[in-house]
Amino acid sequence: MTKWKSYTGVAVVAVLVLVGVLAGDRGAVLMDGVIGGLAAGLFAAAAVFALFAYGDRRDPALLLVGVGAAALVVHQTLLSVLFVIVEPTNAKAWVALLGFATLAGLLVLLGDLLIVVPWRERRGRPPLQPMLVIVASVAGLVVLDVLAVTTETGEAVAQGFGNLDRLATLVLVVGGLIVMVRSLRWGGRFGWVAAAGLAVAIAGAATYVENTADAEHWLRIAGRAAAGVQGLAAAALVAFVAVGMQMESTRSRRTTDRATQVMEGRAEIASIVAHDVRGPAGTIRSVAGSLRTSYQRLGDPERLEFVGMIEQESLRLLRVADQMSLGLKTDAGTLAFTFVVRDLEGPVLQGLHDADAGDREMRVGVDTDLRASVDARWLAEAVRQGIENALKFSPPETPIDLRARREGDAAVIEIEDRGPGIPAEMQERVFEKFCRWRPYGYEDKSGSGLGLFITRSIAREHKGAATVVDGPDGGTILQIRVPLEEAT
């Protein structure tokens, strides 16, 4: 809503400028005054809201926009008040100073806008000091005022537009265009800074036209009315602050929501860890207790059998811990990927090697001309997770097929089992975290419900996908797709 209100404000000011252009000489003067007053109010609003938001968020862009807008408004106000209460001894100098006040304020605002974008990405660098920005802006205004008083006299003042004014308008045009080009690169709310830069450039050009054009009457009317286009700059800065605050609020809300999801996921993982660890830990304790109390009565073969049981359950316990740790990192998005273009045969076979296949028959068919940008470690992990899932939910006497082939512009890694299969309504749900669904006949199989979730997450990090389809002879085929890299 705030974003659309900002667009509406800019549109209203643009319409006012257009009406002024079409309204004739008197209308142009009237609209110039209306837009000038509106611009002053908008600049003041931009300054107040930007500085207020800066106090909360410490965003250097808000500081620069706020100080620049405040400098323009305060400068114009002070000079207007001084002109009323002070009887100037040099009337021409005062007239020159007042005439140059708007240009001076726009120049200082332009200077602040020029360094908004360089301060956009300054993480890790020393923070921008507010006092430095304020002092630099005030100093800039003082220097410009002194130049106006000391140089804009005599014939230049009589003509109403001197060399310093011409130079100022040129700087506004060039600098405003630079602000626009640099800000458009970042997009988002910085698009409004680009709009402000363009408006400042137009204001500079229009001011020049208004004061120097000797062409037809309509051109002077257009110049006089369009000189008020600074209202567009003010409206754009108000929009910048408003949209920035809205985006910051949305970003904070999303961060909070994500943190809540992660914490809830960790709580769920902790609950499952407690459940899955209890089995092997209880078995180890029971076997160790029996071995200790019966040690003297047991022969070496029985003792070795007890030790083997302890080793087996310890490995099971380690697998549970590793799976839960990997699940936590996957859910939090903290896995570090390093992508290298390489053949897929190595990672696929590494995944097979890492899987605990035991004596199960594994049938392998991997094409050797498949090259893709992958993280070999994590792609091998995705394959391992898929293989162990197939081993768990298929009869031990049946083989597992591992294939990798080309399909269009992608490589498809397939893991096929001869188990009972997955119903169509469950083929998407099995990729969810902690999915505890089990096919008929495998209800008592242990597991964290994270294997396929990890596999799909890794595939998506590779800009690919992971799905399951029905096997031609029953069972399930897990398909991991990754985009291929074209040979050069």
Short mmCIF file of C-alpha atoms in Angstrom, two decimals:
data_model
loop_
_atom_site.label_atom_id
_atom_site.label_comp_id
_atom_site.label_asym_id
_atom_site.label_seq_id
_atom_site.Cartn_x
_atom_site.Cartn_y
_atom_site.Cartn_z
CA MET A 1 0.00 0.00 0.00
CA THR A 2 2.79 2.44 0.89
CA LYS A 3 4.46 1.76 -2.44
CA TRP A 4 1.34 2.60 -4.42
CA LYS A 5 0.77 5.76 -2.38
CA SER A 6 4.29 6.84 -3.29
CA TYR A 7 3.63 6.27 -6.99
CA THR A 8 0.42 8.26 -6.67
CA GLY A 9 2.30 11.22 -5.10
CA VAL A 10 4.79 11.30 -7.95
CA ALA A 11 1.96 11.09 -10.50
CA VAL A 12 0.12 14.03 -8.87
CA VAL A 13 3.21 16.26 -9.05
CA ALA A 14 3.81 15.25 -12.68
CA VAL A 15 0.22 16.18 -13.53
CA LEU A 16 0.69 19.57 -11.84
CA VAL A 17 3.75 20.24 -13.98
CA LEU A 18 1.87 19.25 -17.15
CA VAL A 19 -1.10 21.45 -16.26
CA GLY A 20 1.26 24.36 -15.64
CA VAL A 21 2.82 23.91 -19.08
CA LEU A 22 -0.58 23.94 -20.76
CA ALA A 23 -2.13 26.73 -18.67
CA GLY A 24 -0.40 29.67 -20.27
CA ASP A 25 1.85 32.35 -18.80
CA ARG A 26 -0.19 33.14 -15.67
CA GLY A 27 -1.00 29.50 -15.12
CA ALA A 28 2.66 28.60 -15.37
CA VAL A 29 3.60 31.11 -12.72
CA LEU A 30 0.77 29.87 -10.47
CA MET A 31 1.69 26.21 -10.89
CA ASP A 32 5.36 27.01 -10.32
CA GLY A 33 4.41 28.48 -6.95
CA VAL A 34 2.11 25.58 -6.06
CA ILE A 35 4.70 22.98 -6.97
CA GLY A 36 7.44 24.94 -5.21
CA GLY A 37 5.42 24.95 -1.98
CA LEU A 38 4.55 21.29 -2.37
CA ALA A 39 8.19 20.46 -3.04
CA ALA A 40 9.31 22.24 0.14
CA GLY A 41 6.79 20.26 2.17
CA LEU A 42 7.80 16.97 0.56
CA PHE A 43 11.50 17.67 1.07
CA ALA A 44 10.78 18.42 4.73
CA ALA A 45 8.79 15.18 5.06
CA ALA A 46 11.58 13.21 3.38
CA ALA A 47 14.14 14.73 5.77
CA VAL A 48 12.10 14.01 8.90
CA PHE A 49 11.21 10.43 7.99
CA ALA A 50 14.66 9.56 6.63
CA LEU A 51 16.48 10.84 9.71
CA PHE A 52 13.95 9.20 12.01
CA ALA A 53 14.39 5.88 10.21
CA TYR A 54 18.18 6.28 10.24
CA GLY A 55 18.11 6.54 14.04
CA ASP A 56 16.50 3.11 14.13
CA ARG A 57 18.19 1.29 11.23
CA ARG A 58 21.55 3.07 10.79
CA ASP A 59 21.22 2.85 7.02
CA PRO A 60 23.77 5.30 5.46
CA ALA A 61 21.45 5.89 2.48
CA LEU A 62 18.75 7.20 4.80
CA LEU A 63 21.27 9.52 6.50
CA LEU A 64 22.43 11.00 3.20
CA VAL A 65 18.91 11.50 1.86
CA GLY A 66 17.71 12.99 5.14
CA VAL A 67 20.60 15.44 5.55
CA GLY A 68 20.47 16.51 1.88
CA ALA A 69 16.71 17.20 1.98
CA ALA A 70 16.97 18.96 5.36
CA ALA A 71 19.83 21.17 4.13
CA LEU A 72 17.79 22.29 1.13
CA VAL A 73 14.69 23.17 3.20
CA VAL A 74 16.53 24.84 6.09
CA HIS A 75 18.73 26.86 3.73
CA GLN A 76 15.80 28.26 1.77
CA THR A 77 13.83 29.01 4.92
CA LEU A 78 16.67 30.80 6.68
CA LEU A 79 17.48 33.00 3.69
CA SER A 80 13.82 33.92 3.24
CA VAL A 81 13.50 34.88 6.92
CA LEU A 82 16.75 36.87 6.85
CA PHE A 83 15.61 38.77 3.79
CA VAL A 84 12.44 39.81 5.65
CA ILE A 85 14.01 40.85 8.97
CA VAL A 86 17.31 42.28 7.70
CA GLU A 87 17.60 45.49 5.69
CA PRO A 88 20.28 44.59 3.14
CA THR A 89 22.83 47.24 2.21
CA ASN A 90 23.50 45.53 -1.09
CA ALA A 91 20.07 44.75 -2.49
CA LYS A 92 21.44 43.27 -5.70
CA ALA A 93 23.66 40.85 -3.78
CA TRP A 94 20.70 39.74 -1.67
CA VAL A 95 18.57 39.25 -4.75
CA ALA A 96 21.33 37.19 -6.30
CA LEU A 97 21.68 35.16 -3.11
CA LEU A 98 17.94 34.46 -2.91
CA GLY A 99 17.78 33.57 -6.57
CA PHE A 100 20.66 31.15 -6.16
CA ALA A 101 19.29 29.58 -2.93
CA THR A 102 17.26 26.87 -4.66
CA LEU A 103 20.13 25.93 -6.95
CA ALA A 104 22.54 25.80 -3.99
CA GLY A 105 20.20 23.56 -2.02
CA LEU A 106 19.77 21.23 -5.00
CA LEU A 107 23.55 21.12 -5.49
CA VAL A 108 24.12 20.00 -1.89
CA LEU A 109 21.29 17.45 -2.17
CA LEU A 110 22.88 16.21 -5.39
CA GLY A 111 26.23 15.81 -3.62
CA ASP A 112 24.60 13.63 -0.96
CA LEU A 113 22.73 11.58 -3.56
CA LEU A 114 25.95 10.96 -5.48
CA ILE A 115 27.39 8.97 -2.57
CA VAL A 116 24.18 7.12 -1.62
CA VAL A 117 24.94 4.24 -3.96
CA PRO A 118 28.65 3.82 -3.05
CA TRP A 119 27.47 3.51 0.56
CA ARG A 120 24.94 0.90 -0.51
CA GLU A 121 27.40 -1.98 -0.08
CA ARG A 122 29.83 -1.02 2.68
CA ARG A 123 29.46 -3.93 5.06
CA GLY A 124 32.57 -4.40 7.11
CA ARG A 125 33.74 -0.82 6.55
CA PRO A 126 33.73 1.98 9.14
CA PRO A 127 30.22 3.47 9.53
CA LEU A 128 29.34 6.81 7.97
CA GLN A 129 29.48 9.47 10.67
CA PRO A 130 26.34 11.67 10.81
CA MET A 131 28.28 14.75 11.96
CA LEU A 132 30.60 14.47 8.96
CA VAL A 133 27.66 14.48 6.55
CA ILE A 134 26.01 17.43 8.31
CA VAL A 135 29.20 19.51 8.46
CA ALA A 136 30.03 18.79 4.80
CA SER A 137 26.51 19.77 3.69
CA VAL A 138 26.50 23.00 5.70
CA ALA A 139 29.98 23.86 4.50
CA GLY A 140 28.88 23.33 0.91
CA LEU A 141 25.96 25.71 1.35
CA VAL A 142 28.15 28.36 2.98
CA VAL A 143 30.69 28.20 0.15
CA LEU A 144 27.98 28.48 -2.48
CA ASP A 145 26.35 31.44 -0.68
CA VAL A 146 29.67 33.26 -0.46
CA LEU A 147 30.28 32.67 -4.17
CA ALA A 148 26.80 33.97 -4.97
CA VAL A 149 27.29 37.16 -2.93
CA THR A 150 30.80 37.88 -4.21
CA THR A 151 30.41 36.99 -7.89
CA GLU A 152 26.75 37.58 -8.84
CA THR A 153 26.75 41.40 -8.91
CA GLY A 154 26.36 44.20 -11.38
CA GLU A 155 25.31 43.29 -14.87
CA ALA A 156 24.78 39.60 -14.05
CA VAL A 157 22.26 40.40 -11.32
CA ALA A 158 20.50 42.91 -13.52
CA GLN A 159 20.02 40.22 -16.10
CA GLY A 160 18.80 37.85 -13.39
CA PHE A 161 20.95 34.87 -14.41
CA GLY A 162 24.72 34.93 -14.12
CA ASN A 163 27.62 32.65 -14.91
CA LEU A 164 27.46 30.93 -11.53
CA ASP A 165 23.80 30.09 -12.15
CA ARG A 166 24.64 28.64 -15.55
CA LEU A 167 27.43 26.53 -14.08
CA ALA A 168 25.11 25.34 -11.30
CA THR A 169 22.43 24.23 -13.76
CA LEU A 170 25.04 22.37 -15.82
CA VAL A 171 26.29 20.54 -12.71
CA LEU A 172 22.69 19.65 -11.78
CA VAL A 173 22.02 18.18 -15.20
CA VAL A 174 25.21 16.13 -15.40
CA GLY A 175 25.19 15.09 -11.74
CA GLY A 176 21.50 14.19 -11.77
CA LEU A 177 22.01 11.90 -14.75
CA ILE A 178 24.98 10.25 -13.01
CA VAL A 179 22.84 9.62 -9.91
CA MET A 180 20.14 8.09 -12.10
CA VAL A 181 22.50 5.73 -13.94
CA ARG A 182 24.33 4.59 -10.79
CA SER A 183 21.14 4.04 -8.81
CA LEU A 184 19.27 2.09 -11.49
CA ARG A 185 21.86 -0.66 -11.18
CA TRP A 186 20.57 -1.58 -7.73
CA GLY A 187 16.87 -1.34 -8.48
CA GLY A 188 14.35 -1.83 -5.68
CA ARG A 189 13.95 1.24 -3.53
CA PHE A 190 17.08 2.76 -5.14
CA GLY A 191 14.96 3.19 -8.25
CA TRP A 192 13.44 6.13 -6.38
CA VAL A 193 16.88 7.67 -5.92
CA ALA A 194 17.30 7.30 -9.69
CA ALA A 195 13.97 9.14 -10.13
CA ALA A 196 15.16 11.90 -7.82
CA GLY A 197 18.40 12.22 -9.77
CA LEU A 198 16.50 12.50 -13.05
CA ALA A 199 14.16 15.11 -11.54
CA VAL A 200 17.13 17.16 -10.32
CA ALA A 201 18.63 17.02 -13.83
CA ILE A 202 15.32 18.15 -15.36
CA ALA A 203 15.02 20.93 -12.78
CA GLY A 204 18.48 22.18 -13.71
CA ALA A 205 17.74 22.10 -17.43
CA ALA A 206 14.32 23.73 -16.97
CA THR A 207 15.78 26.50 -14.82
CA TYR A 208 18.30 27.24 -17.54
CA VAL A 209 15.58 27.31 -20.20
CA GLU A 210 13.39 29.56 -18.08
CA ASN A 211 16.08 32.16 -17.56
CA THR A 212 17.96 32.12 -20.85
CA ALA A 213 15.54 31.11 -23.58
CA ASP A 214 14.95 33.80 -26.19
CA ALA A 215 12.87 31.50 -28.30
CA GLU A 216 9.13 31.52 -28.69
CA HIS A 217 6.82 32.35 -25.82
CA TRP A 218 5.68 28.74 -25.19
CA LEU A 219 9.24 27.66 -24.48
CA ARG A 220 9.59 30.18 -21.64
CA ILE A 221 6.21 29.07 -20.27
CA ALA A 222 7.34 25.45 -20.31
CA GLY A 223 10.63 26.37 -18.67
CA ARG A 224 8.96 28.37 -15.90
CA ALA A 225 6.46 25.63 -15.09
CA ALA A 226 8.92 22.77 -15.40
CA ALA A 227 11.33 24.53 -13.05
CA GLY A 228 8.99 23.28 -10.34
CA VAL A 229 9.89 19.71 -11.31
CA GLN A 230 11.99 19.63 -8.15
CA GLY A 231 8.71 18.52 -6.57
CA LEU A 232 9.22 15.27 -8.40
CA ALA A 233 12.62 14.91 -6.77
CA ALA A 234 11.07 15.53 -3.36
CA ALA A 235 8.26 13.06 -4.01
CA ALA A 236 10.76 10.45 -5.20
CA LEU A 237 12.79 10.83 -2.00
CA VAL A 238 9.66 10.49 0.12
CA ALA A 239 8.88 7.31 -1.81
CA PHE A 240 12.45 6.11 -1.31
CA VAL A 241 12.12 6.45 2.45
CA ALA A 242 8.59 5.00 2.58
CA VAL A 243 9.37 2.02 0.36
CA GLY A 244 12.67 1.48 2.16
CA MET A 245 10.94 1.38 5.52
CA GLN A 246 8.33 -1.00 4.15
CA MET A 247 10.98 -3.26 2.62
CA GLU A 248 12.95 -3.23 5.86
CA SER A 249 9.83 -4.15 7.79
CA THR A 250 9.03 -6.94 5.33
CA ARG A 251 12.63 -8.17 5.44
CA SER A 252 12.61 -8.19 9.23
CA ARG A 253 9.30 -10.01 9.27
CA ARG A 254 10.58 -12.63 6.82
CA THR A 255 13.76 -13.04 8.85
CA THR A 256 11.71 -13.52 11.99
CA ASP A 257 9.42 -16.02 10.26
CA ARG A 258 12.42 -17.92 8.92
CA ALA A 259 14.05 -17.96 12.36
CA THR A 260 10.80 -19.29 13.84
CA GLN A 261 10.64 -22.01 11.19
CA VAL A 262 14.25 -23.00 11.82
CA MET A 263 13.73 -23.13 15.58
CA GLU A 264 10.55 -25.17 15.19
CA GLY A 265 12.40 -27.49 12.83
CA ARG A 266 15.23 -27.89 15.30
CA ALA A 267 12.80 -28.64 18.09
CA GLU A 268 11.21 -31.31 15.90
CA ILE A 269 14.63 -32.72 15.02
CA ALA A 270 15.58 -32.78 18.71
CA SER A 271 12.41 -34.76 19.46
CA ILE A 272 13.19 -37.26 16.69
CA VAL A 273 16.83 -37.50 17.80
CA ALA A 274 15.67 -38.42 21.30
CA HIS A 275 13.37 -41.08 19.83
CA ASP A 276 15.86 -42.57 17.35
CA VAL A 277 18.83 -42.47 19.72
CA ARG A 278 16.94 -44.21 22.47
CA GLY A 279 16.84 -47.52 20.55
CA PRO A 280 20.56 -48.08 19.83
CA ALA A 281 21.61 -46.43 23.10
CA GLY A 282 19.31 -48.77 25.04
CA THR A 283 20.62 -51.78 23.14
CA ILE A 284 24.25 -50.81 23.80
CA ARG A 285 23.55 -50.37 27.50
CA SER A 286 21.72 -53.70 27.73
CA VAL A 287 24.40 -55.64 25.83
CA ALA A 288 27.25 -54.00 27.77
CA GLY A 289 25.49 -54.79 31.07
CA SER A 290 24.99 -58.41 30.12
CA LEU A 291 28.60 -58.69 28.98
CA ARG A 292 29.86 -57.24 32.25
CA THR A 293 27.78 -59.46 34.54
CA SER A 294 28.35 -62.67 32.52
CA TYR A 295 31.89 -62.04 31.36
CA GLN A 296 33.47 -64.85 33.42
CA ARG A 297 30.93 -67.44 32.26
CA LEU A 298 31.19 -66.59 28.57
CA GLY A 299 33.65 -68.04 26.14
CA ASP A 300 35.56 -66.04 23.56
CA PRO A 301 33.01 -66.61 20.76
CA GLU A 302 30.16 -65.30 22.95
CA ARG A 303 32.21 -62.32 24.07
CA LEU A 304 33.04 -61.44 20.44
CA GLU A 305 29.35 -61.70 19.57
CA PHE A 306 28.45 -59.23 22.33
CA VAL A 307 31.21 -56.83 21.23
CA GLY A 308 29.99 -57.10 17.62
CA MET A 309 26.48 -56.15 18.74
CA ILE A 310 27.84 -53.13 20.57
CA GLU A 311 29.84 -52.08 17.48
CA GLN A 312 26.81 -52.48 15.21
CA GLU A 313 24.56 -50.40 17.45
CA SER A 314 27.30 -47.78 17.87
CA LEU A 315 27.53 -47.39 14.10
CA ARG A 316 23.76 -47.09 13.96
CA LEU A 317 23.91 -44.39 16.61
CA LEU A 318 26.58 -42.50 14.66
CA ARG A 319 24.49 -42.67 11.50
CA VAL A 320 21.53 -41.19 13.35
CA ALA A 321 23.70 -38.35 14.67
CA ASP A 322 25.20 -37.65 11.22
CA GLN A 323 21.79 -37.69 9.53
CA MET A 324 20.30 -35.30 12.06
CA SER A 325 23.27 -32.94 11.80
CA LEU A 326 23.02 -32.91 8.01
CA GLY A 327 19.26 -32.40 8.24
CA LEU A 328 19.74 -29.38 10.52
CA LYS A 329 22.25 -27.78 8.15
CA THR A 330 20.09 -28.48 5.11
CA ASP A 331 17.00 -27.02 6.76
CA ALA A 332 18.91 -23.90 7.87
CA GLY A 333 20.47 -23.46 4.40
CA THR A 334 24.03 -23.47 5.78
CA LEU A 335 25.57 -26.13 3.54
CA ALA A 336 28.52 -24.63 1.66
CA PHE A 337 28.64 -25.50 -2.04
CA THR A 338 31.61 -25.16 -4.39
CA PHE A 339 30.62 -25.80 -8.00
CA VAL A 340 33.11 -27.15 -10.54
CA VAL A 341 32.41 -28.35 -14.08
CA ARG A 342 33.30 -32.04 -14.14
CA ASP A 343 32.21 -35.53 -15.22
CA LEU A 344 29.35 -36.94 -13.16
CA GLU A 345 30.69 -40.48 -13.10
CA GLY A 346 32.99 -39.77 -10.15
CA PRO A 347 30.38 -38.28 -7.76
CA VAL A 348 27.80 -40.94 -8.68
CA LEU A 349 30.20 -43.82 -8.00
CA GLN A 350 31.41 -42.09 -4.82
CA GLY A 351 27.82 -42.03 -3.58
CA LEU A 352 27.58 -45.76 -4.26
CA HIS A 353 30.84 -46.38 -2.41
CA ASP A 354 29.67 -44.38 0.63
CA ALA A 355 26.34 -46.18 0.86
CA ASP A 356 26.02 -49.10 3.27
CA ALA A 357 24.96 -51.62 0.63
CA GLY A 358 26.32 -54.71 2.38
CA ASP A 359 25.86 -57.81 0.21
CA ARG A 360 23.05 -56.32 -1.88
CA GLU A 361 23.43 -56.70 -5.63
CA MET A 362 24.09 -53.26 -7.20
CA ARG A 363 23.76 -52.91 -10.97
CA VAL A 364 25.50 -49.82 -12.32
CA GLY A 365 25.20 -48.10 -15.69
CA VAL A 366 26.67 -44.60 -15.86
CA ASP A 367 27.27 -42.73 -19.13
CA THR A 368 30.77 -41.28 -19.31
CA ASP A 369 30.02 -38.13 -21.35
CA LEU A 370 27.98 -36.27 -18.75
CA ARG A 371 29.53 -32.99 -17.61
CA ALA A 372 27.86 -30.53 -15.25
CA SER A 373 28.67 -27.79 -12.75
CA VAL A 374 28.39 -29.66 -9.44
CA ASP A 375 29.72 -29.88 -5.93
CA ALA A 376 31.07 -33.43 -6.07
CA ARG A 377 30.85 -33.98 -2.31
CA TRP A 378 27.20 -33.01 -1.95
CA LEU A 379 26.05 -34.66 -5.18
CA ALA A 380 27.64 -37.89 -3.93
CA GLU A 381 25.76 -37.37 -0.65
CA ALA A 382 22.46 -37.00 -2.51
CA VAL A 383 23.15 -40.27 -4.36
CA ARG A 384 24.09 -42.01 -1.11
CA GLN A 385 20.89 -40.89 0.58
CA GLY A 386 18.85 -42.19 -2.36
CA ILE A 387 20.62 -45.55 -2.42
CA GLU A 388 20.22 -46.12 1.31
CA ASN A 389 16.54 -45.22 1.07
CA ALA A 390 16.14 -47.84 -1.71
CA LEU A 391 18.05 -50.43 0.30
CA LYS A 392 15.83 -49.86 3.31
CA PHE A 393 12.50 -50.20 1.54
CA SER A 394 13.05 -53.12 -0.82
CA PRO A 395 13.53 -56.88 -0.27
CA PRO A 396 17.16 -57.82 0.49
CA GLU A 397 17.23 -60.43 -2.27
CA THR A 398 16.37 -57.92 -5.02
CA PRO A 399 18.94 -55.79 -6.86
CA ILE A 400 19.26 -52.01 -6.88
CA ASP A 401 19.93 -50.27 -10.22
CA LEU A 402 22.05 -47.12 -10.34
CA ARG A 403 22.05 -45.28 -13.69
CA ALA A 404 23.08 -41.90 -15.05
CA ARG A 405 22.03 -40.79 -18.53
CA ARG A 406 21.37 -37.74 -20.69
CA GLU A 407 17.84 -36.44 -21.10
CA GLY A 408 17.67 -33.27 -23.18
CA ASP A 409 19.85 -30.62 -21.57
CA ALA A 410 19.97 -32.41 -18.20
CA ALA A 411 21.64 -35.41 -16.65
CA VAL A 412 19.30 -37.84 -14.87
CA ILE A 413 20.66 -40.01 -12.07
CA GLU A 414 18.25 -42.87 -11.39
CA ILE A 415 18.10 -45.22 -8.40
CA GLU A 416 15.59 -48.04 -8.96
CA ASP A 417 14.42 -50.55 -6.36
CA ARG A 418 12.01 -53.51 -6.44
CA GLY A 419 10.08 -52.59 -3.32
CA PRO A 420 6.32 -52.15 -2.88
CA GLY A 421 6.39 -48.70 -4.53
CA ILE A 422 4.97 -45.36 -3.44
CA PRO A 423 1.30 -44.44 -4.04
CA ALA A 424 0.74 -41.43 -6.32
CA GLU A 425 -0.65 -39.31 -3.49
CA MET A 426 2.54 -39.86 -1.45
CA GLN A 427 5.13 -39.30 -4.19
CA GLU A 428 5.51 -35.64 -3.28
CA ARG A 429 5.05 -35.95 0.47
CA VAL A 430 8.00 -38.36 0.87
CA PHE A 431 10.31 -35.39 0.20
CA GLU A 432 9.02 -33.46 3.20
CA LYS A 433 11.02 -33.19 6.40
CA PHE A 434 10.45 -35.99 8.89
CA CYS A 435 8.08 -37.89 6.62
CA ARG A 436 7.42 -41.07 8.62
CA TRP A 437 5.22 -42.76 6.04
CA ARG A 438 6.20 -46.38 5.45
CA PRO A 439 5.03 -48.73 2.65
CA TYR A 440 3.10 -51.85 3.55
CA GLY A 441 5.37 -54.44 5.13
CA TYR A 442 7.96 -51.85 6.23
CA GLU A 443 6.04 -50.11 9.00
CA ASP A 444 8.66 -50.93 11.62
CA LYS A 445 11.65 -49.65 9.66
CA SER A 446 13.54 -46.96 11.59
CA GLY A 447 14.65 -43.69 10.05
CA SER A 448 14.61 -39.96 10.52
CA GLY A 449 12.46 -39.13 7.51
CA LEU A 450 15.20 -36.79 6.24
CA GLY A 451 16.89 -38.81 3.50
CA LEU A 452 14.79 -37.73 0.51
CA PHE A 453 14.42 -34.22 1.96
CA ILE A 454 18.23 -33.90 1.92
CA THR A 455 18.43 -35.37 -1.59
CA ARG A 456 15.92 -32.88 -3.03
CA SER A 457 17.53 -29.92 -1.22
CA ILE A 458 20.94 -30.78 -2.69
CA ALA A 459 19.42 -31.24 -6.16
CA ARG A 460 17.77 -27.81 -5.97
CA GLU A 461 21.05 -26.20 -4.95
CA HIS A 462 22.38 -27.57 -8.25
CA LYS A 463 19.43 -25.87 -10.05
CA GLY A 464 17.95 -29.29 -10.59
CA ALA A 465 15.19 -31.40 -9.08
CA ALA A 466 14.47 -34.72 -7.40
CA THR A 467 11.32 -36.75 -8.04
CA VAL A 468 10.06 -40.33 -7.69
CA VAL A 469 8.22 -42.30 -10.36
CA ASP A 470 6.85 -45.82 -10.55
CA GLY A 471 9.24 -48.49 -11.79
CA PRO A 472 8.28 -50.50 -14.89
CA ASP A 473 8.26 -53.78 -12.90
CA GLY A 474 6.99 -52.36 -9.62
CA GLY A 475 9.08 -50.57 -7.10
CA THR A 476 10.23 -46.96 -7.26
CA ILE A 477 12.71 -44.94 -9.33
CA LEU A 478 14.27 -41.92 -7.64
CA GLN A 479 15.37 -39.40 -10.30
CA ILE A 480 17.93 -36.67 -9.57
CA ARG A 481 18.23 -34.11 -12.37
CA VAL A 482 21.05 -31.59 -12.81
CA PRO A 483 21.55 -29.26 -15.81
CA LEU A 484 24.37 -30.29 -18.13
CA GLU A 485 27.23 -28.02 -19.11
CA GLU A 486 27.65 -27.76 -22.88
CA ALA A 487 31.05 -28.79 -24.17
CA THR A 488 33.18 -25.97 -25.57
#
